PDB file of C-alpha atoms in Angstrom:
ATOM      1  CA  MET A   1      -7.081   0.959  17.849  1.00 53.00           C
ATOM      2  CA  ASN A   2      -3.872   1.616  15.905  1.00 75.00           C
ATOM      3  CA  THR A   3      -3.305   5.204  14.859  1.00 87.00           C
ATOM      4  CA  ILE A   4      -2.020   6.036  11.375  1.00 91.00           C
ATOM      5  CA  ARG A   5       0.611   8.769  11.607  1.00 94.00           C
ATOM      6  CA  THR A   6       0.232  10.689   8.354  1.00 96.00           C
ATOM      7  CA  ILE A   7       2.031  13.413   6.395  1.00 97.00           C
ATOM      8  CA  ILE A   8       0.631  15.525   3.550  1.00 97.00           C
ATOM      9  CA  VAL A   9       2.983  16.676   0.779  1.00 96.00           C
ATOM     10  CA  ASP A  10       1.629  19.081  -1.858  1.00 94.00           C
ATOM     11  CA  ASP A  11       2.872  22.402  -3.211  1.00 91.00           C
ATOM     12  CA  GLU A  12      -0.692  23.772  -3.421  1.00 90.00           C
ATOM     13  CA  PRO A  13      -2.048  25.206  -0.126  1.00 91.00           C
ATOM     14  CA  LEU A  14      -5.671  24.564  -1.092  1.00 91.00           C
ATOM     15  CA  ALA A  15      -4.897  20.919  -1.869  1.00 91.00           C
ATOM     16  CA  ARG A  16      -3.189  20.459   1.506  1.00 93.00           C
ATOM     17  CA  SER A  17      -6.118  22.117   3.269  1.00 94.00           C
ATOM     18  CA  ARG A  18      -8.669  19.868   1.574  1.00 94.00           C
ATOM     19  CA  ILE A  19      -6.751  16.690   2.402  1.00 95.00           C
ATOM     20  CA  SER A  20      -6.299  17.813   5.995  1.00 95.00           C
ATOM     21  CA  LYS A  21     -10.049  18.368   6.398  1.00 94.00           C
ATOM     22  CA  LEU A  22     -10.809  14.945   4.923  1.00 95.00           C
ATOM     23  CA  LEU A  23      -8.318  13.254   7.244  1.00 95.00           C
ATOM     24  CA  MET A  24      -9.967  14.892  10.250  1.00 94.00           C
ATOM     25  CA  GLN A  25     -13.033  12.762   9.531  1.00 94.00           C
ATOM     26  CA  VAL A  26     -11.080   9.542  10.181  1.00 92.00           C
ATOM     27  CA  GLU A  27     -10.549   8.852  13.868  1.00 89.00           C
ATOM     28  CA  GLU A  28      -7.533   6.578  13.385  1.00 90.00           C
ATOM     29  CA  VAL A  29      -5.549   9.158  11.412  1.00 93.00           C
ATOM     30  CA  VAL A  30      -3.165  11.536  13.185  1.00 94.00           C
ATOM     31  CA  LEU A  31      -1.681  14.285  11.001  1.00 95.00           C
ATOM     32  CA  VAL A  32       1.948  14.734  12.060  1.00 95.00           C
ATOM     33  CA  GLY A  33       3.118  17.220   9.440  1.00 95.00           C
ATOM     34  CA  GLU A  34       2.740  18.943   6.091  1.00 96.00           C
ATOM     35  CA  ALA A  35       5.356  19.730   3.446  1.00 95.00           C
ATOM     36  CA  ARG A  36       5.197  22.224   0.573  1.00 93.00           C
ATOM     37  CA  ASN A  37       7.891  20.706  -1.653  1.00 93.00           C
ATOM     38  CA  GLY A  38      10.167  17.717  -2.132  1.00 92.00           C
ATOM     39  CA  GLN A  39      13.024  18.951   0.043  1.00 92.00           C
ATOM     40  CA  GLU A  40      10.694  19.605   2.973  1.00 94.00           C
ATOM     41  CA  ALA A  41       9.060  16.222   2.397  1.00 95.00           C
ATOM     42  CA  VAL A  42      12.350  14.301   2.585  1.00 94.00           C
ATOM     43  CA  ALA A  43      13.323  15.990   5.850  1.00 94.00           C
ATOM     44  CA  LEU A  44       9.868  15.562   7.378  1.00 95.00           C
ATOM     45  CA  ILE A  45       9.528  11.894   6.439  1.00 95.00           C
ATOM     46  CA  ASP A  46      12.948  11.017   7.861  1.00 93.00           C
ATOM     47  CA  GLN A  47      12.221  13.023  11.011  1.00 94.00           C
ATOM     48  CA  LYS A  48       8.638  11.921  11.734  1.00 94.00           C
ATOM     49  CA  LYS A  49       8.787   8.384  10.281  1.00 94.00           C
ATOM     50  CA  PRO A  50       5.066   8.346   9.419  1.00 94.00           C
ATOM     51  CA  ASP A  51       2.959   5.301   8.619  1.00 91.00           C
ATOM     52  CA  LEU A  52       1.434   6.962   5.559  1.00 93.00           C
ATOM     53  CA  VAL A  53       2.281   9.826   3.200  1.00 95.00           C
ATOM     54  CA  LEU A  54      -0.163  11.456   0.803  1.00 95.00           C
ATOM     55  CA  LEU A  55       2.336  12.632  -1.778  1.00 94.00           C
ATOM     56  CA  ASP A  56       1.822  14.884  -4.785  1.00 92.00           C
ATOM     57  CA  ILE A  57       3.872  13.734  -7.765  1.00 88.00           C
ATOM     58  CA  GLN A  58       4.325  17.046  -9.607  1.00 85.00           C
ATOM     59  CA  MET A  59       6.349  19.490  -7.516  1.00 86.00           C
ATOM     60  CA  PRO A  60       8.804  22.148  -8.695  1.00 79.00           C
ATOM     61  CA  ASP A  61      12.000  21.036  -6.949  1.00 81.00           C
ATOM     62  CA  MET A  62      11.726  17.222  -7.068  1.00 85.00           C
ATOM     63  CA  ASP A  63       8.849  14.937  -7.929  1.00 85.00           C
ATOM     64  CA  GLY A  64       7.189  12.450  -5.612  1.00 87.00           C
ATOM     65  CA  PHE A  65       9.157   9.500  -6.974  1.00 84.00           C
ATOM     66  CA  GLU A  66      12.445  11.257  -6.306  1.00 86.00           C
ATOM     67  CA  VAL A  67      11.293  11.989  -2.763  1.00 90.00           C
ATOM     68  CA  MET A  68      10.710   8.292  -2.089  1.00 87.00           C
ATOM     69  CA  LYS A  69      14.031   7.294  -3.621  1.00 85.00           C
ATOM     70  CA  VAL A  70      16.105   9.582  -1.391  1.00 88.00           C
ATOM     71  CA  THR A  71      14.304   9.208   1.946  1.00 91.00           C
ATOM     72  CA  ASN A  72      15.916   6.840   4.408  1.00 88.00           C
ATOM     73  CA  PHE A  73      12.537   5.841   5.833  1.00 89.00           C
ATOM     74  CA  LYS A  74      10.028   4.212   3.465  1.00 85.00           C
ATOM     75  CA  PRO A  75       6.392   4.625   4.586  1.00 89.00           C
ATOM     76  CA  PHE A  76       3.255   3.589   2.768  1.00 89.00           C
ATOM     77  CA  VAL A  77       2.386   6.090   0.043  1.00 90.00           C
ATOM     78  CA  ILE A  78      -0.762   7.279  -1.691  1.00 92.00           C
ATOM     79  CA  PHE A  79       0.423   9.251  -4.712  1.00 89.00           C
ATOM     80  CA  ILE A  80      -1.643  12.168  -5.982  1.00 89.00           C
ATOM     81  CA  THR A  81      -1.382  13.164  -9.637  1.00 83.00           C
ATOM     82  CA  ALA A  82      -3.204  14.931 -12.438  1.00 77.00           C
ATOM     83  CA  TYR A  83      -1.642  12.634 -15.035  1.00 70.00           C
ATOM     84  CA  ASP A  84      -2.595   8.969 -15.128  1.00 64.00           C
ATOM     85  CA  GLN A  85       0.588   7.918 -16.962  1.00 62.00           C
ATOM     86  CA  TYR A  86       2.243   8.135 -13.564  1.00 61.00           C
ATOM     87  CA  ALA A  87      -0.032   5.454 -12.124  1.00 61.00           C
ATOM     88  CA  LEU A  88       1.953   2.399 -13.152  1.00 56.00           C
ATOM     89  CA  LYS A  89       5.231   4.009 -12.145  1.00 63.00           C
ATOM     90  CA  ALA A  90       3.662   4.662  -8.745  1.00 59.00           C
ATOM     91  CA  PHE A  91       2.768   0.978  -8.490  1.00 59.00           C
ATOM     92  CA  ASP A  92       6.343   0.081  -9.458  1.00 58.00           C
ATOM     93  CA  ILE A  93       7.511   1.267  -6.047  1.00 57.00           C
ATOM     94  CA  HIS A  94       4.560  -0.284  -4.228  1.00 55.00           C
ATOM     95  CA  ALA A  95       2.464   2.753  -3.618  1.00 72.00           C
ATOM     96  CA  VAL A  96      -0.670   1.666  -1.774  1.00 77.00           C
ATOM     97  CA  ASP A  97      -2.781   3.569  -4.283  1.00 81.00           C
ATOM     98  CA  TYR A  98      -2.877   6.725  -6.349  1.00 81.00           C
ATOM     99  CA  LEU A  99      -5.461   9.477  -6.604  1.00 85.00           C
ATOM    100  CA  LEU A 100      -6.038  10.995 -10.017  1.00 83.00           C
ATOM    101  CA  LYS A 101      -7.038  14.670  -9.851  1.00 82.00           C
ATOM    102  CA  PRO A 102      -9.760  15.726  -9.670  1.00 83.00           C
ATOM    103  CA  TYR A 103     -10.844  13.009  -7.239  1.00 86.00           C
ATOM    104  CA  ASP A 104     -14.013  13.021  -5.147  1.00 89.00           C
ATOM    105  CA  ASN A 105     -14.321  12.343  -1.427  1.00 91.00           C
ATOM    106  CA  GLU A 106     -15.515   8.785  -1.988  1.00 91.00           C
ATOM    107  CA  ARG A 107     -12.389   7.930  -3.987  1.00 89.00           C
ATOM    108  CA  PHE A 108     -10.196   9.546  -1.318  1.00 93.00           C
ATOM    109  CA  PHE A 109     -11.703   7.490   1.501  1.00 92.00           C
ATOM    110  CA  GLU A 110     -11.506   4.340  -0.631  1.00 89.00           C
ATOM    111  CA  ALA A 111      -7.744   4.848  -1.003  1.00 88.00           C
ATOM    112  CA  LEU A 112      -7.384   5.615   2.696  1.00 91.00           C
ATOM    113  CA  GLN A 113      -9.342   2.505   3.697  1.00 88.00           C
ATOM    114  CA  PHE A 114      -7.141   0.379   1.466  1.00 84.00           C
ATOM    115  CA  ALA A 115      -4.059   1.917   3.111  1.00 86.00           C
ATOM    116  CA  GLN A 116      -5.456   0.993   6.528  1.00 84.00           C
ATOM    117  CA  GLN A 117      -5.921  -2.605   5.409  1.00 79.00           C
ATOM    118  CA  GLN A 118      -2.390  -2.810   4.078  1.00 78.00           C
ATOM    119  CA  LEU A 119      -0.984  -1.343   7.272  1.00 80.00           C
ATOM    120  CA  ASN A 120      -2.818  -4.006   9.252  1.00 72.00           C
ATOM    121  CA  PHE A 121      -1.388  -6.717   6.985  1.00 66.00           C
ATOM    122  CA  LYS A 122       2.176  -5.511   6.909  1.00 60.00           C
ATOM    123  CA  GLN A 123       2.882  -3.557  10.035  1.00 53.00           C
ATOM    124  CA  SER A 124       5.888  -5.711  10.757  1.00 46.00           C
ATOM    125  CA  ALA A 125       9.427  -4.745  11.667  1.00 41.00           C
ATOM    126  CA  ASN A 126      10.886  -5.855   8.357  1.00 49.00           C
ATOM    127  CA  PHE A 127       8.470  -4.058   6.033  1.00 52.00           C
ATOM    128  CA  ASN A 128      10.535  -0.872   5.936  1.00 52.00           C
ATOM    129  CA  ASP A 129      13.524  -2.956   4.843  1.00 55.00           C
ATOM    130  CA  LYS A 130      11.416  -4.609   2.136  1.00 54.00           C
ATOM    131  CA  MET A 131      10.433  -1.205   0.774  1.00 52.00           C
ATOM    132  CA  ILE A 132      14.057  -0.059   0.677  1.00 52.00           C
ATOM    133  CA  ASN A 133      15.165  -3.228  -1.093  1.00 56.00           C
ATOM    134  CA  LEU A 134      12.306  -3.012  -3.580  1.00 51.00           C
ATOM    135  CA  ILE A 135      13.303   0.477  -4.690  1.00 50.00           C
ATOM    136  CA  LYS A 136      17.005  -0.416  -4.923  1.00 53.00           C
ATOM    137  CA  GLU A 137      16.441  -3.632  -6.839  1.00 54.00           C
ATOM    138  CA  TYR A 138      13.523  -2.723  -9.082  1.00 50.00           C
ATOM    139  CA  GLN A 139      15.436  -1.760 -12.225  1.00 47.00           C
ATOM    140  CA  LEU A 140      17.730  -4.781 -12.023  1.00 51.00           C
ATOM    141  CA  GLN A 141      14.958  -7.279 -11.373  1.00 52.00           C
ATOM    142  CA  THR A 142      12.527  -6.187 -14.040  1.00 51.00           C
ATOM    143  CA  GLN A 143      15.107  -6.647 -16.793  1.00 56.00           C
ATOM    144  CA  ALA A 144      14.919 -10.426 -16.315  1.00 58.00           C
ATOM    145  CA  TYR A 145      11.176 -10.699 -16.897  1.00 65.00           C
ATOM    146  CA  SER A 146       8.634 -10.156 -19.662  1.00 60.00           C
ATOM    147  CA  HIS A 147       7.419  -6.627 -20.252  1.00 69.00           C
ATOM    148  CA  THR A 148       4.860  -7.211 -22.988  1.00 80.00           C
ATOM    149  CA  LEU A 149       2.735 -10.230 -23.852  1.00 86.00           C
ATOM    150  CA  VAL A 150       1.659 -10.446 -27.496  1.00 87.00           C
ATOM    151  CA  LEU A 151      -1.349 -12.509 -28.575  1.00 84.00           C
ATOM    152  CA  LYS A 152      -3.398 -12.839 -31.725  1.00 81.00           C
ATOM    153  CA  GLU A 153      -7.086 -11.970 -31.879  1.00 79.00           C
ATOM    154  CA  LYS A 154      -8.979 -11.951 -35.188  1.00 78.00           C
ATOM    155  CA  GLY A 155      -5.759 -11.596 -37.134  1.00 79.00           C
ATOM    156  CA  ARG A 156      -4.368  -8.659 -35.201  1.00 86.00           C
ATOM    157  CA  ASP A 157      -1.754  -8.395 -32.486  1.00 88.00           C
ATOM    158  CA  ILE A 158      -2.897  -7.529 -28.965  1.00 89.00           C
ATOM    159  CA  MET A 159      -0.185  -6.117 -26.709  1.00 90.00           C
ATOM    160  CA  ILE A 160      -0.680  -6.642 -22.969  1.00 90.00           C
ATOM    161  CA  GLU A 161       1.627  -5.119 -20.373  1.00 86.00           C
ATOM    162  CA  PRO A 162       2.119  -7.126 -17.151  1.00 86.00           C
ATOM    163  CA  GLU A 163       0.944  -4.094 -15.173  1.00 84.00           C
ATOM    164  CA  GLU A 164      -2.494  -4.430 -16.803  1.00 87.00           C
ATOM    165  CA  ILE A 165      -3.040  -7.998 -15.586  1.00 92.00           C
ATOM    166  CA  TYR A 166      -5.144  -8.328 -12.425  1.00 94.00           C
ATOM    167  CA  TYR A 167      -4.773 -12.102 -12.391  1.00 96.00           C
ATOM    168  CA  ALA A 168      -4.037 -15.038 -14.670  1.00 97.00           C
ATOM    169  CA  GLU A 169      -6.225 -18.145 -14.673  1.00 97.00           C
ATOM    170  CA  SER A 170      -5.429 -21.579 -16.052  1.00 96.00           C
ATOM    171  CA  TYR A 171      -7.859 -22.397 -18.880  1.00 94.00           C
ATOM    172  CA  GLY A 172      -7.107 -25.694 -20.645  1.00 91.00           C
ATOM    173  CA  ASN A 173      -4.331 -25.125 -23.189  1.00 91.00           C
ATOM    174  CA  TYR A 174      -4.574 -21.398 -22.547  1.00 93.00           C
ATOM    175  CA  VAL A 175      -4.138 -18.916 -19.752  1.00 95.00           C
ATOM    176  CA  LYS A 176      -6.975 -16.452 -19.293  1.00 96.00           C
ATOM    177  CA  LEU A 177      -5.484 -13.009 -18.626  1.00 96.00           C
ATOM    178  CA  HIS A 178      -7.964 -10.965 -16.606  1.00 96.00           C
ATOM    179  CA  LEU A 179      -7.601  -7.211 -16.958  1.00 93.00           C
ATOM    180  CA  ASP A 180      -9.736  -4.591 -15.220  1.00 86.00           C
ATOM    181  CA  ASN A 181     -13.008  -5.283 -17.040  1.00 84.00           C
ATOM    182  CA  ARG A 182     -12.115  -7.762 -19.795  1.00 91.00           C
ATOM    183  CA  PHE A 183     -10.002 -10.846 -20.428  1.00 94.00           C
ATOM    184  CA  TYR A 184      -7.897 -12.398 -23.193  1.00 93.00           C
ATOM    185  CA  LEU A 185      -6.927 -16.006 -23.902  1.00 93.00           C
ATOM    186  CA  TYR A 186      -3.164 -16.466 -24.206  1.00 92.00           C
ATOM    187  CA  ARG A 187      -1.803 -19.771 -25.513  1.00 90.00           C
ATOM    188  CA  SER A 188       0.599 -20.792 -22.781  1.00 91.00           C
ATOM    189  CA  THR A 189       0.829 -22.768 -19.572  1.00 92.00           C
ATOM    190  CA  MET A 190       0.471 -21.314 -16.113  1.00 93.00           C
ATOM    191  CA  GLN A 191       4.000 -22.484 -15.307  1.00 92.00           C
ATOM    192  CA  ALA A 192       5.435 -20.601 -18.295  1.00 91.00           C
ATOM    193  CA  ILE A 193       3.497 -17.436 -17.425  1.00 90.00           C
ATOM    194  CA  GLU A 194       4.682 -17.614 -13.817  1.00 90.00           C
ATOM    195  CA  GLN A 195       8.312 -17.972 -14.880  1.00 87.00           C
ATOM    196  CA  ASN A 196       8.103 -14.986 -17.228  1.00 85.00           C
ATOM    197  CA  LEU A 197       6.362 -12.534 -14.891  1.00 87.00           C
ATOM    198  CA  ASN A 198       8.197 -10.721 -12.118  1.00 82.00           C
ATOM    199  CA  PRO A 199       7.602 -12.563  -8.790  1.00 83.00           C
ATOM    200  CA  ARG A 200       7.992  -9.233  -7.014  1.00 77.00           C
ATOM    201  CA  PHE A 201       4.536  -8.376  -8.309  1.00 83.00           C
ATOM    202  CA  PHE A 202       2.872 -11.722  -9.077  1.00 91.00           C
ATOM    203  CA  LEU A 203       1.837 -14.228  -6.407  1.00 94.00           C
ATOM    204  CA  ARG A 204       0.820 -17.832  -7.091  1.00 96.00           C
ATOM    205  CA  ILE A 205      -2.105 -18.593  -4.781  1.00 97.00           C
ATOM    206  CA  HIS A 206      -3.542 -21.678  -6.494  1.00 97.00           C
ATOM    207  CA  ARG A 207      -2.527 -24.087  -9.235  1.00 95.00           C
ATOM    208  CA  SER A 208      -5.018 -22.165 -11.412  1.00 96.00           C
ATOM    209  CA  TYR A 209      -4.423 -18.582 -10.197  1.00 97.00           C
ATOM    210  CA  LEU A 210      -1.550 -16.123 -10.400  1.00 97.00           C
ATOM    211  CA  VAL A 211      -2.414 -12.739  -8.850  1.00 96.00           C
ATOM    212  CA  HIS A 212      -0.925  -9.270  -9.341  1.00 92.00           C
ATOM    213  CA  THR A 213      -0.279  -8.191  -5.737  1.00 87.00           C
ATOM    214  CA  LEU A 214      -0.789  -4.501  -6.446  1.00 80.00           C
ATOM    215  CA  TYR A 215      -4.446  -5.153  -7.228  1.00 86.00           C
ATOM    216  CA  ILE A 216      -5.169  -7.083  -4.029  1.00 87.00           C
ATOM    217  CA  ARG A 217      -7.715  -5.184  -1.957  1.00 85.00           C
ATOM    218  CA  GLN A 218      -8.269  -7.626   0.902  1.00 89.00           C
ATOM    219  CA  VAL A 219      -7.245 -11.094   2.049  1.00 90.00           C
ATOM    220  CA  THR A 220      -9.493 -13.108   4.381  1.00 92.00           C
ATOM    221  CA  TYR A 221      -8.571 -16.380   6.073  1.00 92.00           C
ATOM    222  CA  GLU A 222     -11.324 -18.941   5.506  1.00 93.00           C
ATOM    223  CA  GLY A 223      -9.908 -21.763   7.592  1.00 92.00           C
ATOM    224  CA  ASN A 224      -8.494 -25.076   6.376  1.00 92.00           C
ATOM    225  CA  ALA A 225      -5.354 -23.248   5.085  1.00 93.00           C
ATOM    226  CA  GLU A 226      -7.390 -21.333   2.481  1.00 95.00           C
ATOM    227  CA  TYR A 227      -7.656 -17.579   1.892  1.00 95.00           C
ATOM    228  CA  THR A 228     -10.090 -15.485  -0.137  1.00 95.00           C
ATOM    229  CA  PHE A 229      -8.438 -12.766  -2.220  1.00 96.00           C
ATOM    230  CA  LEU A 230     -10.619  -9.770  -3.102  1.00 93.00           C
ATOM    231  CA  LEU A 231      -9.167  -7.773  -5.996  1.00 91.00           C
ATOM    232  CA  LYS A 232      -9.725  -4.141  -6.897  1.00 87.00           C
ATOM    233  CA  ASN A 233     -11.917  -5.094  -9.861  1.00 88.00           C
ATOM    234  CA  GLY A 234     -14.248  -7.079  -7.583  1.00 91.00           C
ATOM    235  CA  ALA A 235     -12.927 -10.563  -8.428  1.00 94.00           C
ATOM    236  CA  LYS A 236     -12.838 -13.087  -5.566  1.00 96.00           C
ATOM    237  CA  LEU A 237     -10.328 -15.940  -5.704  1.00 97.00           C
ATOM    238  CA  LEU A 238      -9.869 -18.799  -3.230  1.00 97.00           C
ATOM    239  CA  SER A 239      -6.304 -19.905  -2.628  1.00 97.00           C
ATOM    240  CA  GLY A 240      -5.196 -23.536  -2.636  1.00 96.00           C
ATOM    241  CA  ARG A 241      -4.143 -25.187   0.614  1.00 95.00           C
ATOM    242  CA  LYS A 242      -0.675 -26.080  -0.643  1.00 95.00           C
ATOM    243  CA  TYR A 243      -0.008 -22.393  -1.403  1.00 95.00           C
ATOM    244  CA  LYS A 244      -0.538 -21.292   2.212  1.00 94.00           C
ATOM    245  CA  PRO A 245       3.240 -20.698   2.788  1.00 93.00           C
ATOM    246  CA  GLN A 246       3.408 -18.281  -0.167  1.00 91.00           C
ATOM    247  CA  VAL A 247       0.294 -16.456   1.014  1.00 92.00           C
ATOM    248  CA  MET A 248       1.578 -16.166   4.579  1.00 89.00           C
ATOM    249  CA  ASP A 249       4.894 -14.849   3.310  1.00 85.00           C
ATOM    250  CA  TYR A 250       3.039 -12.210   1.290  1.00 83.00           C
ATOM    251  CA  LEU A 251       1.026 -11.230   4.367  1.00 82.00           C
ATOM    252  CA  GLY A 252       4.227 -10.938   6.400  1.00 72.00           C
ATOM    253  CA  LYS A 253       3.228 -13.654   8.856  1.00 57.00           C
TER     254      LYS A 253
END
């Protein structure tokens, strides 16, 4: 059984205490330190090199994003915030998940379970390097790709940000853009959509499916070079056999 070496970073003592008590209920988790602010967090992360950090975003000296930019070691992160506008920015640097205050115990353990799954997928020697490169290259890379998709519906413009798309599905002369609990038809080809969306975040798993990797909850090998992708909105997608190399690369295998 692999242990998950974990650090808590929050400037509120009660918040740290609550998280600590919740972590004690998970046998695999080992708490290796707590930090009260950004400066302490940077030093502790570089010293302890944890697998996972539960990191508050709003802190007086530096915010959680600044902490992750200046640390030399890049662990998995679950961001904690009272403001949901930070969510997409958290995903930009590949946070495993984010907890929006006030969160209940069920939501906490859901995020922790997802972190465990991701650690199992990507506990490879080169993942730390991938995290470092992602943060360094993010601003440069995103400039080359679409930021907003505009489509017409009943005479009005609908603006869709790439971060909202869970997956895209080929649908005749259209691409069906699946969001959390709804979808839109966008007149385009799957090839054109794939070329315009940042490959750092979008993975082609089938000739008919393009998946946003930040919404992948679980990947299961089904045999015959096919994988089932379970997304955070409950969607299940089966990959195509010819896309096995891309899937294996995503899984770090």
